[in-house]
Amino acid sequence: MKATFRKSMIWLHTYLGVILGWLLFAIFFTGTLSYFTPEMTRYLMPERGHISQSQQSMIAHSFAYLGTHAGEADQWRIALPSERSAHWSVQWREGKQRRTVTFNNQLAASENETETKGGLFFRNFHYTLQLRGYGGRYIAGIAAMAMLLAIFTGIYTHRRFFKDFFTLRSQKLQKWTTDFHALAGILTIPFCIMICLSGIFIYAIMYLPYTANANFEKGERGVNSQIIPSLPNLALTEKVTGDDYLSNVQPPVPNYAHILETIANQWREANPIARITVEGVGYKDSRVIVERSKATTVSTRADRLVFETYTGNPLKGYDDETLPAQVRRILYGLHQANFAPIAMRWLLFGLGILGCALIATGNIIWVAQRKKSARQNPFTLALVEKGNVVAVAGLILASLSFFIANKLIGYNVAGRAQFEVNAFFTVWALSAVHAFWRAKAAVAWKEQFALASGLCFFTVVIELVLFRDRIVNSIENLDSVYLSFIPAFFISGIILYWAAKKIGLRIIKAEIATKSTKPSTCVRKEQK
Amino acid sequence: MITLVFLLQLLGFLCLMLAMNKHAKQAGNSRILTQVLRVLPSSLFTKLIGWMLLIASLCLAMASIEITSIAMVWWCCTLSAALLSIALYFSSLP
Amino acid sequence: MNNNVDIALRSIAAILGGYAVSALTSFYFAFIFFHTFKQQEGVAILSGSMASYFVFFALFIASFAIKRTLKWCAFLIAFSAILALALPLVSPLSNPL
């Protein structure tokens, strides 16, 4: 298309970036925030405090509670808290209704938690784009493939990077931005390739369902039922009586002591259990499925052990998955990074932010270059220039508004979860109005970054004023996950303030430059 | 251990940068790096040392972390961090 | 050829042509995985789908790299037609023609 392959790739890189840059930024930004989904949920729900109970005592208490309150249910579920989530709950089904009870560190039970989407809002947004049905997943898949193409074409543009390390030239902003774009691109090559490839493979069959539909009546569901190992169906004919196992205890209690002992020999890490499911409660052939935490595997499927519920004897368990299914699970696991310890999580977050900066600087460079060359249609140039503000600064403002809405809306307000989401989209829309109303995009950037900085500091202030008790409790209990949000918002505020200030200085410099090129009236008068 | 992996990668990238003429000239502006340059042998040898340090960091990561896949993720993350650090350092030199 | 028409044709070739060919090749990949590697149907379908994305990627890049757009479009149409016509030979997996 262009004279050489390299020039064609540069052209393709430019247009992929310009057309899909905003969508990619939204997906990357909310995806990066999703590295801290359970932590954010914990921050946004004041009742989720640090839990220091041992797994043994939590399991004992859970089974005691379920035995008393859910004796008639046929399935029990116990979700143990991780260091990140502090969410300990039990769940069972009563007829058609599912009941969930959450426990805190003092073993108090509650069925009423703060109604909020929490961190899941950002995580779900990043692959559903808040669209109904599966539309968002298809669009996210297209974006992932476009990003892979953009990475390849971008690498080809700078394919000499092994011979020449990139540094940042600070003299001119445009050169600095281009250098930063190249540097960020190189730093995030393995990360972005892994994220985009795994993003596509999570829904590999959904995007190309034709073979599944041709071979299975239920299409993708049929494929999944074949490749995902499952346990045999339970007969559930004979009920357990007190005489059989534990002496005269009604209702009969699962032999979890024996199960925990077996597990401790096989899973050696601290707090190895993530979830326990009991199927066929009250029957002789009932089984317990214990799921391991994801700290020891990259895959999205952690180990599971299966036991007879009332004897504690181990059962056969799940078959291993086939290699292609494991490959997909490993990629899925890499994408979600549930295995990542805190330091690695921050590194991945940093890489995610670099990826966001990569996309944002790409679009900014496009605008700057087109302005210089003056060959671009002024309408599309203005659209992209202002749209960049909305896509980047607007999204940051909207995300901060979500947090602030959560903190300010009362606990008991009905439908508060929807109000938080509405705040997000309303602020994003207002950012668009502001960006297009402001004559100069640079001024819009400055003002929106300054506002974002203010909102970050405001979040800190709200926390310190309205949630003092929680802060005091957290300091006593060393709840570092919750407490770390305060300095995180503070530092974000400082960074956004610095960015706004830099842009402000550039605006002033540009104004001085334009004024000094105009001939002064005094000189003219003298010449007369 | 991860810190040691990171340090090895930092040194590896430093050697690779110094092996390039363009960056070796920049290094003249830094007292520390000028001393380092005096010690280092020819450009080719410096490149070799750089690559060996990177490989050593990989071996250390895989040896010290039980699960290979998690070790690989650690190594890739610290690699980007090390490259960013070196790039920022050289950018700050006049 | 007018530059805009050229770009439009290449885009259609890349997006629609690439998708069509990779959808068709997913059947052939599934067939290969089913017979060569003796995978179960579901596993072969998963492997085939995953492999087809690389085909899409290559075709997308190629659509913007080749010199003659019309020849490339003709090739893609012909190739898709052949793949589609021969489809009964490889699908469904358990009892093709």
XYZ file of C-alpha atoms in Angstrom:
719
model
C 0.000 0.000 0.000
C 2.794 2.376 0.861
C 6.179 2.148 -0.795
C 7.609 -0.309 1.704
C 6.247 -2.859 4.167
C 7.494 -0.701 7.055
C 5.636 2.365 5.811
C 2.445 0.344 5.386
C 2.805 -0.877 8.943
C 3.294 2.678 10.213
C 0.108 3.709 8.390
C -1.805 0.750 9.847
C -0.465 1.467 13.334
C -1.614 5.089 13.078
C -5.130 4.287 11.953
C -5.692 1.369 14.336
C -4.621 3.679 17.130
C -6.713 6.652 16.129
C -9.896 4.681 15.456
C -9.769 2.387 18.480
C -7.581 4.376 20.881
C -10.393 5.692 23.063
C -12.024 2.270 23.425
C -8.639 0.696 24.177
C -7.872 3.299 26.813
C -11.198 2.686 28.553
C -10.638 -1.078 28.549
C -7.014 -0.810 29.647
C -7.717 1.727 32.392
C -10.616 -0.152 33.952
C -8.721 -3.392 33.467
C -5.693 -1.984 35.301
C -7.930 -0.865 38.166
C -9.320 -4.422 38.215
C -5.996 -5.736 39.507
C -7.308 -4.475 42.838
C -10.950 -5.595 42.515
C -11.346 -7.331 45.909
C -9.281 -4.619 47.608
C -11.531 -1.906 46.126
C -14.658 -3.797 47.125
C -13.273 -4.007 50.637
C -12.490 -0.277 50.659
C -15.999 0.546 49.428
C -17.757 -1.620 52.031
C -17.109 -0.341 55.569
C -18.286 -3.581 57.176
C -15.483 -5.597 55.546
C -12.815 -5.402 58.188
C -9.655 -7.419 58.552
C -10.284 -11.047 59.539
C -7.677 -12.682 61.690
C -9.466 -15.933 62.502
C -7.731 -19.145 61.508
C -9.165 -21.151 58.620
C -9.900 -24.002 61.034
C -12.048 -21.876 63.331
C -13.794 -20.198 60.397
C -14.702 -23.574 58.902
C -15.922 -24.875 62.254
C -18.085 -21.813 62.815
C -19.440 -21.914 59.247
C -20.487 -25.549 59.498
C -22.088 -24.906 62.882
C -24.072 -22.014 61.423
C -25.118 -23.964 58.322
C -26.111 -26.951 60.409
C -28.426 -24.760 62.489
C -29.853 -22.502 59.783
C -29.611 -24.459 56.545
C -30.335 -28.029 57.545
C -32.907 -28.489 54.773
C -30.790 -27.115 51.923
C -29.196 -29.602 49.542
C -26.035 -27.601 48.852
C -23.839 -25.530 51.140
C -21.059 -23.209 50.151
C -18.411 -21.641 52.375
C -16.218 -18.885 50.964
C -13.183 -18.150 53.107
C -11.564 -14.713 53.078
C -8.251 -14.089 51.410
C -5.747 -11.442 52.482
C -7.194 -9.272 49.765
C -10.947 -9.686 50.093
C -11.703 -10.072 53.821
C -14.953 -11.658 52.651
C -16.093 -14.642 54.683
C -19.518 -15.939 53.791
C -21.728 -18.983 53.643
C -24.345 -19.613 51.022
C -27.193 -22.053 50.521
C -30.321 -22.398 48.461
C -33.781 -22.309 50.040
C -36.162 -23.429 47.316
C -35.565 -20.916 44.546
C -33.911 -18.301 46.699
C -30.179 -18.167 47.349
C -29.232 -16.960 50.818
C -25.872 -15.486 51.652
C -24.674 -14.728 55.157
C -21.447 -12.821 55.797
C -19.357 -13.092 58.949
C -16.976 -10.587 60.455
C -13.960 -11.100 62.690
C -16.193 -11.223 65.768
C -18.150 -14.121 64.189
C -21.272 -11.958 63.916
C -23.544 -12.964 61.048
C -25.188 -10.495 58.725
C -27.324 -10.781 55.633
C -27.238 -7.079 54.887
C -24.119 -5.715 53.328
C -23.599 -2.326 51.748
C -25.328 -2.411 48.398
C -22.572 -1.611 45.958
C -20.910 -3.128 42.935
C -17.555 -2.312 44.493
C -14.456 -3.147 42.513
C -16.521 -5.460 40.321
C -17.933 -2.415 38.549
C -14.562 -1.664 36.935
C -13.790 -5.306 36.277
C -17.125 -5.946 34.588
C -16.975 -2.670 32.678
C -13.673 -3.589 31.147
C -15.099 -6.594 29.308
C -18.825 -5.811 29.080
C -18.562 -2.024 28.587
C -21.791 -1.887 30.583
C -23.683 -3.194 27.551
C -26.489 -5.708 27.804
C -25.952 -9.312 26.814
C -22.691 -10.279 25.159
C -22.236 -7.188 22.979
C -19.503 -5.764 25.158
C -17.476 -8.981 25.062
C -17.453 -8.941 21.274
C -16.339 -5.317 21.191
C -13.651 -6.009 23.808
C -12.464 -8.942 21.686
C -12.183 -6.704 18.629
C -10.251 -4.185 20.706
C -7.878 -6.917 21.958
C -7.114 -8.088 18.423
C -6.653 -4.476 17.295
C -4.198 -3.905 20.143
C -2.203 -6.990 19.111
C -2.056 -5.663 15.556
C -1.053 -2.244 16.863
C 1.749 -3.821 18.940
C 3.059 -5.778 15.960
C 2.940 -2.783 13.641
C 4.431 -0.603 16.375
C 7.324 -3.024 16.895
C 7.886 -3.094 13.156
C 8.016 0.688 13.096
C 10.809 0.638 15.663
C 12.304 -2.736 14.864
C 15.806 -1.490 15.491
C 15.106 -1.144 19.193
C 17.476 -3.938 20.072
C 20.264 -1.867 18.585
C 19.328 1.411 20.145
C 17.881 1.847 23.618
C 15.311 4.567 23.991
C 15.807 7.585 26.169
C 13.545 10.559 26.703
C 14.480 13.875 25.152
C 13.165 16.472 27.545
C 13.812 19.594 25.470
C 10.703 19.527 23.327
C 7.350 18.182 24.503
C 6.471 16.562 21.209
C 9.801 14.718 21.061
C 9.409 13.721 24.695
C 5.901 12.373 24.033
C 7.073 10.388 21.019
C 10.037 9.004 22.960
C 7.793 8.128 25.883
C 5.346 6.376 23.560
C 8.183 4.301 22.114
C 9.693 3.531 25.523
C 6.324 2.591 27.042
C 5.661 0.419 24.016
C 8.883 -1.516 24.455
C 8.492 -1.885 28.207
C 4.998 -3.308 27.837
C 5.569 -5.652 24.849
C 5.397 -8.934 26.813
C 2.691 -7.599 29.120
C 0.400 -6.268 26.377
C 0.867 -9.317 24.154
C 0.001 -11.585 27.081
C -3.017 -9.473 28.093
C -4.428 -9.142 24.570
C -3.832 -12.746 23.531
C -5.319 -14.074 26.749
C -8.175 -11.603 26.448
C -9.082 -13.099 23.068
C -8.614 -16.700 24.190
C -10.907 -16.319 27.203
C -13.773 -16.198 24.713
C -12.010 -18.117 21.943
C -15.017 -20.225 21.044
C -17.566 -17.450 21.478
C -15.894 -15.305 18.819
C -15.635 -18.233 16.370
C -18.580 -20.442 17.337
C -19.093 -22.152 13.994
C -17.245 -25.401 14.682
C -18.908 -25.679 18.084
C -22.344 -25.148 16.556
C -21.673 -27.667 13.796
C -20.604 -30.406 16.181
C -22.655 -29.866 19.307
C -26.358 -29.244 19.673
C -25.774 -26.751 22.467
C -22.864 -25.107 20.664
C -20.296 -23.641 23.019
C -22.095 -24.999 26.084
C -21.854 -28.453 24.595
C -18.125 -28.033 24.052
C -17.639 -26.807 27.614
C -19.556 -29.719 29.089
C -17.175 -32.051 27.247
C -13.884 -30.342 28.019
C -14.537 -29.189 31.549
C -14.117 -32.166 33.894
C -17.021 -32.764 36.234
C -17.864 -35.147 39.021
C -20.391 -37.961 38.594
C -23.977 -37.243 39.616
C -24.916 -38.156 43.144
C -27.596 -40.778 43.708
C -28.758 -39.192 46.987
C -30.939 -42.078 48.088
C -30.050 -42.795 51.695
C -30.108 -40.159 54.349
C -27.482 -40.060 57.050
C -28.571 -40.782 60.623
C -26.786 -39.976 63.855
C -26.058 -43.675 64.444
C -23.958 -43.968 61.314
C -21.182 -41.504 61.975
C -20.844 -38.920 64.666
C -22.509 -40.072 67.825
C -26.091 -38.920 68.160
C -25.532 -35.592 66.600
C -28.507 -34.248 64.712
C -28.186 -32.877 62.184
C -25.030 -34.818 61.305
C -21.889 -32.705 61.078
C -19.384 -33.060 58.242
C -16.129 -34.608 59.417
C -14.147 -31.510 58.598
C -11.439 -32.157 61.181
C -10.305 -35.239 59.280
C -10.642 -33.426 55.952
C -8.524 -30.510 57.170
C -5.858 -32.888 58.420
C -5.643 -34.587 55.022
C -5.475 -31.233 53.291
C -2.709 -29.928 55.583
C -0.510 -32.806 54.416
C -1.050 -32.068 50.733
C -1.381 -28.292 50.575
C 1.474 -26.947 52.626
C 1.051 -23.207 52.267
C -0.606 -21.081 54.945
C -4.376 -20.596 54.458
C -4.622 -22.950 51.501
C -8.422 -23.162 51.295
C -10.473 -20.735 49.221
C -13.881 -22.378 49.052
C -15.773 -25.401 50.331
C -18.865 -26.809 48.645
C -21.003 -29.532 50.185
C -23.260 -31.361 47.773
C -26.121 -33.589 48.849
C -26.320 -32.333 52.426
C -27.746 -34.926 54.756
C -27.271 -37.946 52.478
C -24.783 -40.785 52.867
C -23.115 -40.203 49.506
C -22.825 -36.458 50.074
C -19.444 -35.034 49.076
C -17.301 -32.068 50.010
C -15.317 -30.264 47.324
C -12.476 -28.169 48.715
C -10.949 -25.587 46.426
C -7.386 -24.377 46.911
C -6.392 -20.721 46.884
C -4.898 -19.452 43.636
C -1.605 -18.378 45.219
C 0.252 -21.461 43.997
C -0.916 -21.660 40.408
C -0.968 -19.366 37.439
C -4.006 -21.168 36.031
C -7.485 -19.901 36.680
C -8.421 -23.377 37.934
C -6.892 -24.137 41.297
C -6.552 -27.657 42.724
C -9.656 -29.274 44.115
C -9.924 -32.192 46.523
C -13.115 -34.188 47.018
C -14.124 -36.054 50.180
C -17.037 -37.992 51.551
C -18.801 -35.460 53.742
C -19.568 -37.432 56.886
C -16.599 -39.806 57.014
C -13.958 -37.460 55.658
C -12.594 -40.172 53.353
C -11.010 -38.859 50.164
C -12.796 -39.518 46.880
C -11.433 -39.730 43.349
C -11.834 -36.066 42.437
C -11.704 -34.321 39.097
C -9.905 -35.573 36.020
C -7.061 -33.459 34.707
C -7.966 -31.095 31.938
C -6.540 -31.651 28.476
C -3.538 -29.632 27.350
C -5.388 -27.094 25.145
C -7.901 -26.473 27.931
C -5.016 -26.033 30.387
C -3.302 -23.608 28.022
C -6.470 -21.537 27.885
C -6.800 -21.659 31.673
C -3.193 -20.591 32.158
C -3.640 -17.668 29.782
C -6.872 -16.736 31.554
C -5.057 -16.975 34.869
C -2.209 -14.782 33.626
C -4.776 -12.238 32.489
C -6.499 -12.089 35.862
C -3.299 -12.450 37.896
C -5.083 -13.907 40.914
C -1.841 -15.651 41.822
C 0.107 -12.425 42.151
C 1.486 -11.496 45.577
C 1.213 -7.816 46.495
C 4.569 -6.656 45.105
C 3.982 -8.350 41.766
C 0.444 -6.961 41.723
C 1.809 -3.409 42.010
C 4.309 -4.139 39.219
C 1.499 -5.419 36.995
C -0.577 -2.366 37.927
C 2.367 -0.185 36.937
C 2.653 -1.982 33.603
C -1.087 -1.500 33.103
C -0.768 2.228 33.753
C 2.159 2.317 31.292
C -0.116 0.601 28.766
C -2.777 3.264 29.351
C -0.144 5.989 28.954
C 1.029 4.274 25.753
C -2.443 4.459 24.236
C -3.094 8.007 25.451
C 0.246 9.375 24.191
C -0.354 7.696 20.842
C -3.548 9.659 20.315
C -1.959 12.867 21.616
C 0.963 12.468 19.192
C -1.472 11.989 16.304
C -3.210 15.277 17.111
C 0.079 17.162 17.568
C 1.504 15.881 14.274
C -1.663 16.649 12.330
C -1.815 20.166 13.797
C 1.727 20.768 12.639
C 1.192 19.474 9.136
C -2.137 21.357 8.783
C -3.316 18.767 6.263
C -6.014 17.275 8.437
C -9.696 18.056 8.085
C -10.210 20.597 10.911
C -13.445 18.965 12.044
C -11.944 15.510 12.630
C -8.859 17.088 14.156
C -10.968 19.010 16.675
C -13.078 15.897 17.316
C -10.057 13.748 18.117
C -8.343 16.503 20.074
C -11.333 17.097 22.332
C -12.272 13.424 22.342
C -8.850 12.607 23.787
C -9.649 14.809 26.773
C -12.955 13.023 27.342
C -11.486 9.556 26.855
C -8.550 10.061 29.220
C -9.259 12.823 31.717
C -13.004 12.205 31.604
C -12.606 8.535 32.468
C -10.289 9.359 35.367
C -12.835 11.886 36.673
C -15.677 9.378 36.278
C -13.767 6.684 38.172
C -13.039 9.063 41.049
C -16.704 10.065 41.111
C -17.660 6.422 41.552
C -15.574 6.249 44.713
C -16.879 9.560 46.030
C -20.495 8.607 45.311
C -19.996 5.402 47.287
C -18.614 7.318 50.243
C -21.266 10.017 50.242
C -24.471 8.087 49.476
C -26.072 6.835 52.680
C -25.846 3.167 53.613
C -29.602 2.718 53.690
C -30.484 4.468 50.455
C -32.387 2.053 48.201
C -30.770 1.478 44.835
C -27.491 3.076 45.953
C -25.479 0.743 43.752
C -27.182 2.157 40.667
C -26.624 5.722 41.908
C -22.888 5.071 42.073
C -22.891 3.800 38.489
C -25.007 6.766 37.401
C -22.502 9.130 39.019
C -19.732 7.514 36.948
C -21.513 8.002 33.630
C -22.928 11.427 34.471
C -19.485 12.820 35.291
C -18.041 11.253 32.126
C -20.791 12.936 30.082
C -20.178 16.272 31.829
C -16.491 15.950 31.013
C -17.453 15.664 27.344
C -19.621 18.786 27.571
C -16.780 20.689 29.252
C -14.143 19.522 26.741
C -16.184 20.543 23.716
C -17.303 23.808 25.305
C -13.736 24.919 26.067
C -12.227 26.553 22.986
C -8.731 25.181 23.613
C -8.152 21.519 24.317
C -5.067 22.295 26.421
C -7.216 24.351 28.784
C -9.730 21.504 28.999
C -6.881 19.077 29.839
C -5.564 21.364 32.533
C -8.925 21.988 34.140
C -9.985 18.354 34.113
C -6.667 17.151 35.528
C -6.860 19.860 38.178
C -10.393 18.760 39.067
C -9.294 15.118 39.181
C -6.479 16.080 41.517
C -8.982 17.914 43.697
C -11.289 14.906 43.744
C -8.431 12.646 44.851
C -7.671 14.931 47.797
C -11.413 15.213 48.485
C -11.626 11.412 48.703
C -8.851 11.454 51.303
C -10.618 14.167 53.284
C -13.963 12.315 53.207
C -12.270 9.197 54.468
C -10.520 11.006 57.296
C -13.652 12.886 58.341
C -16.514 10.436 57.807
C -14.773 7.135 58.469
C -12.566 7.975 61.413
C -13.776 4.975 63.406
C -12.935 2.625 60.588
C -9.458 4.146 60.277
C -8.838 3.773 64.006
C -10.035 0.155 63.937
C -7.896 -0.574 60.916
C -4.802 0.817 62.589
C -5.508 -1.348 65.633
C -6.036 -4.451 63.504
C -3.234 -3.614 61.055
C -5.634 -3.614 58.113
C -3.044 -2.421 55.621
C -5.231 -3.158 52.589
C -7.852 -0.587 53.577
C -5.376 1.939 54.957
C -3.227 1.889 51.812
C -6.037 3.486 49.803
C -5.580 6.772 51.633
C -1.947 7.369 50.606
C -2.763 5.915 47.171
C -5.401 8.565 46.531
C -3.137 11.238 48.006
C -0.253 10.344 45.712
C -2.615 10.145 42.711
C -3.787 13.640 43.614
C -0.216 14.920 43.628
C 0.565 13.335 40.260
C -2.592 14.774 38.674
C -1.830 18.197 40.194
C 1.703 18.069 38.756
C 0.262 17.175 35.325
C -2.262 20.016 35.471
C 0.477 22.439 36.496
C 2.749 21.336 33.633
C -0.042 21.815 31.135
C -0.838 25.207 32.664
C 2.787 26.324 32.246
C 2.765 25.200 28.628
C -0.403 27.208 27.978
C 1.242 30.319 29.463
C 4.419 29.753 27.399
C 2.359 29.317 24.244
C 0.456 32.536 24.952
C 3.698 34.466 25.523
C 5.093 33.026 22.287
C 2.042 34.137 20.264
C 2.081 37.627 21.843
C 5.783 38.135 21.115
C 5.386 37.278 17.418
C 2.779 40.023 16.997
C 4.445 43.356 16.113
C 4.061 45.791 19.007
C 1.950 48.938 18.370
C 4.468 51.193 20.154
C 7.189 50.382 17.647
C 4.852 51.163 14.781
C 3.971 54.581 16.219
C 7.639 55.434 16.557
C 8.289 54.403 12.988
C 5.594 56.817 11.861
C 15.595 -12.772 46.002
C 13.425 -10.821 43.600
C 15.405 -7.700 44.516
C 18.582 -9.536 43.537
C 16.988 -10.557 40.215
C 16.089 -6.906 39.648
C 19.620 -5.746 40.483
C 21.152 -8.272 38.087
C 18.832 -7.051 35.359
C 19.733 -3.419 36.143
C 23.428 -4.208 35.813
C 22.779 -6.217 32.671
C 20.940 -3.366 30.973
C 23.580 -0.918 32.164
C 26.276 -2.978 30.445
C 24.203 -3.249 27.271
C 23.655 0.518 27.233
C 27.338 1.263 27.845
C 28.296 -1.065 25.021
C 26.573 1.288 22.578
C 28.574 4.252 21.374
C 25.642 6.632 21.623
C 25.072 5.906 25.297
C 28.738 5.488 26.205
C 29.223 9.117 25.159
C 26.318 10.158 27.394
C 27.920 8.227 30.239
C 30.861 10.631 30.043
C 28.608 13.137 31.847
C 28.357 10.983 34.923
C 31.267 10.525 37.272
C 30.162 7.081 38.383
C 29.635 5.831 34.888
C 32.963 7.228 33.685
C 34.701 5.119 36.334
C 32.618 2.104 35.295
C 33.554 2.652 31.664
C 37.252 2.672 32.555
C 36.907 -0.744 34.161
C 34.901 -2.336 31.382
C 36.747 -4.043 28.523
C 35.827 -3.755 24.853
C 32.304 -3.034 23.670
C 31.750 -6.609 22.524
C 32.821 -8.018 25.866
C 30.587 -5.559 27.707
C 27.656 -6.674 25.592
C 28.436 -10.272 26.460
C 28.583 -9.455 30.176
C 25.253 -7.646 29.838
C 23.513 -10.618 28.239
C 25.048 -13.014 30.746
C 23.789 -10.898 33.620
C 20.265 -11.014 32.144
C 20.463 -14.793 31.753
C 21.813 -15.087 35.292
C 18.827 -13.097 36.563
C 16.499 -15.534 34.766
C 18.282 -18.543 36.266
C 18.136 -17.012 39.714
C 14.414 -16.270 39.380
C 13.636 -19.820 38.279
C 15.820 -21.348 40.968
C 14.500 -19.306 43.859
C 10.772 -19.461 43.097
C 9.215 -22.905 43.300
C 6.598 -22.490 40.630
C 8.224 -21.880 37.231
C 5.347 -19.958 35.686
C 5.173 -17.531 38.620
C 8.962 -17.134 38.414
C 8.623 -16.209 34.731
C 5.981 -13.592 35.523
C 8.221 -12.102 38.226
C 11.167 -12.023 35.850
C 9.208 -10.286 33.090
C 7.800 -7.697 35.521
C 11.200 -6.846 37.029
C 12.709 -6.778 33.523
C 10.381 -3.958 32.504
C 11.049 -2.146 35.783
C 14.820 -2.460 35.291
C 14.655 -1.252 31.688
C 12.512 1.723 32.733
C 14.954 2.610 35.516
C 17.961 2.526 33.193
C 16.142 4.481 30.472
C 15.084 7.155 32.978
C 18.616 7.353 34.391
C 20.214 7.822 30.987
C 17.513 10.347 30.050
C 18.442 12.388 33.110
C 22.108 12.620 32.042
C 22.785 15.815 30.087
C -7.005 3.340 -8.025
C -8.371 6.095 -5.836
C -6.592 5.973 -2.474
C -9.802 5.901 -0.442
C -11.236 3.067 -2.511
C -7.960 1.181 -2.062
C -8.083 1.625 1.707
C -11.752 0.641 1.818
C -11.102 -2.550 -0.146
C -8.116 -3.459 1.991
C -10.159 -2.876 5.154
C -12.980 -5.087 3.913
C -10.456 -7.731 2.899
C -8.763 -7.538 6.274
C -11.850 -7.491 8.483
C -14.485 -9.470 6.621
C -12.192 -11.548 4.461
C -9.878 -12.283 7.346
C -12.761 -13.277 9.607
C -14.397 -15.465 6.957
C -11.184 -17.310 6.144
C -10.254 -17.809 9.791
C -13.776 -19.054 10.572
C -13.446 -21.570 7.742
C -9.921 -22.606 8.721
C -11.125 -23.271 12.265
C -13.034 -26.247 10.808
C -9.895 -27.533 9.118
C -7.740 -27.022 12.187
C -10.319 -28.832 14.322
C -10.262 -31.693 11.813
C -6.445 -31.872 11.944
C -6.375 -31.782 15.743
C -9.138 -34.407 15.904
C -7.347 -36.860 13.634
C -3.634 -36.150 14.053
C -3.518 -35.514 17.763
C -6.493 -37.751 18.542
C -8.170 -35.096 20.655
C -11.818 -35.294 21.668
C -14.249 -33.224 19.566
C -14.622 -30.462 22.141
C -10.866 -30.212 22.687
C -10.201 -30.201 18.938
C -12.751 -27.413 18.505
C -11.053 -25.348 21.235
C -7.588 -25.925 19.737
C -8.903 -25.152 16.262
C -10.513 -21.917 17.382
C -7.359 -20.768 19.172
C -5.213 -21.540 16.133
C -7.507 -19.622 13.752
C -6.794 -16.305 15.431
C -3.238 -16.427 14.127
C -4.674 -16.877 10.625
C -6.830 -13.772 11.120
C -3.820 -11.820 12.374
C -1.694 -12.827 9.381
C -4.435 -12.053 6.863
C -5.098 -8.658 8.454
C -1.443 -7.654 8.224
C -1.197 -9.064 4.709
C -4.245 -7.080 3.523
C -2.371 -3.867 4.249
C 1.012 -5.036 3.067
C 0.360 -6.530 -0.367
C 0.911 -4.459 -3.470
C -2.115 -5.347 -5.615
C -5.411 -4.922 -3.796
C -7.767 -6.350 -6.427
C -5.656 -9.483 -6.902
C -5.618 -10.000 -3.136
C -9.406 -9.581 -2.868
C -9.901 -12.049 -5.709
C -7.558 -14.483 -4.009
C -9.427 -14.203 -0.705
C -12.790 -14.727 -2.371
C -11.531 -17.752 -4.306
C -9.806 -19.199 -1.248
C -12.937 -18.752 0.915
C -15.046 -20.394 -1.796
C -12.744 -23.428 -1.965
C -12.655 -23.735 1.828
C -16.442 -23.431 2.001
C -17.058 -25.963 -0.766
C -14.717 -28.510 0.786
C -16.261 -27.981 4.223
C -18.467 -31.095 4.186
C -15.243 -33.131 4.007
C -14.157 -31.977 7.447
C -17.360 -31.191 9.288
C -19.024 -32.474 11.414
C -15.951 -33.998 13.031
C -17.291 -37.398 13.906
C -18.847 -38.161 10.534
C -17.714 -36.010 7.647
C -18.293 -37.134 4.034
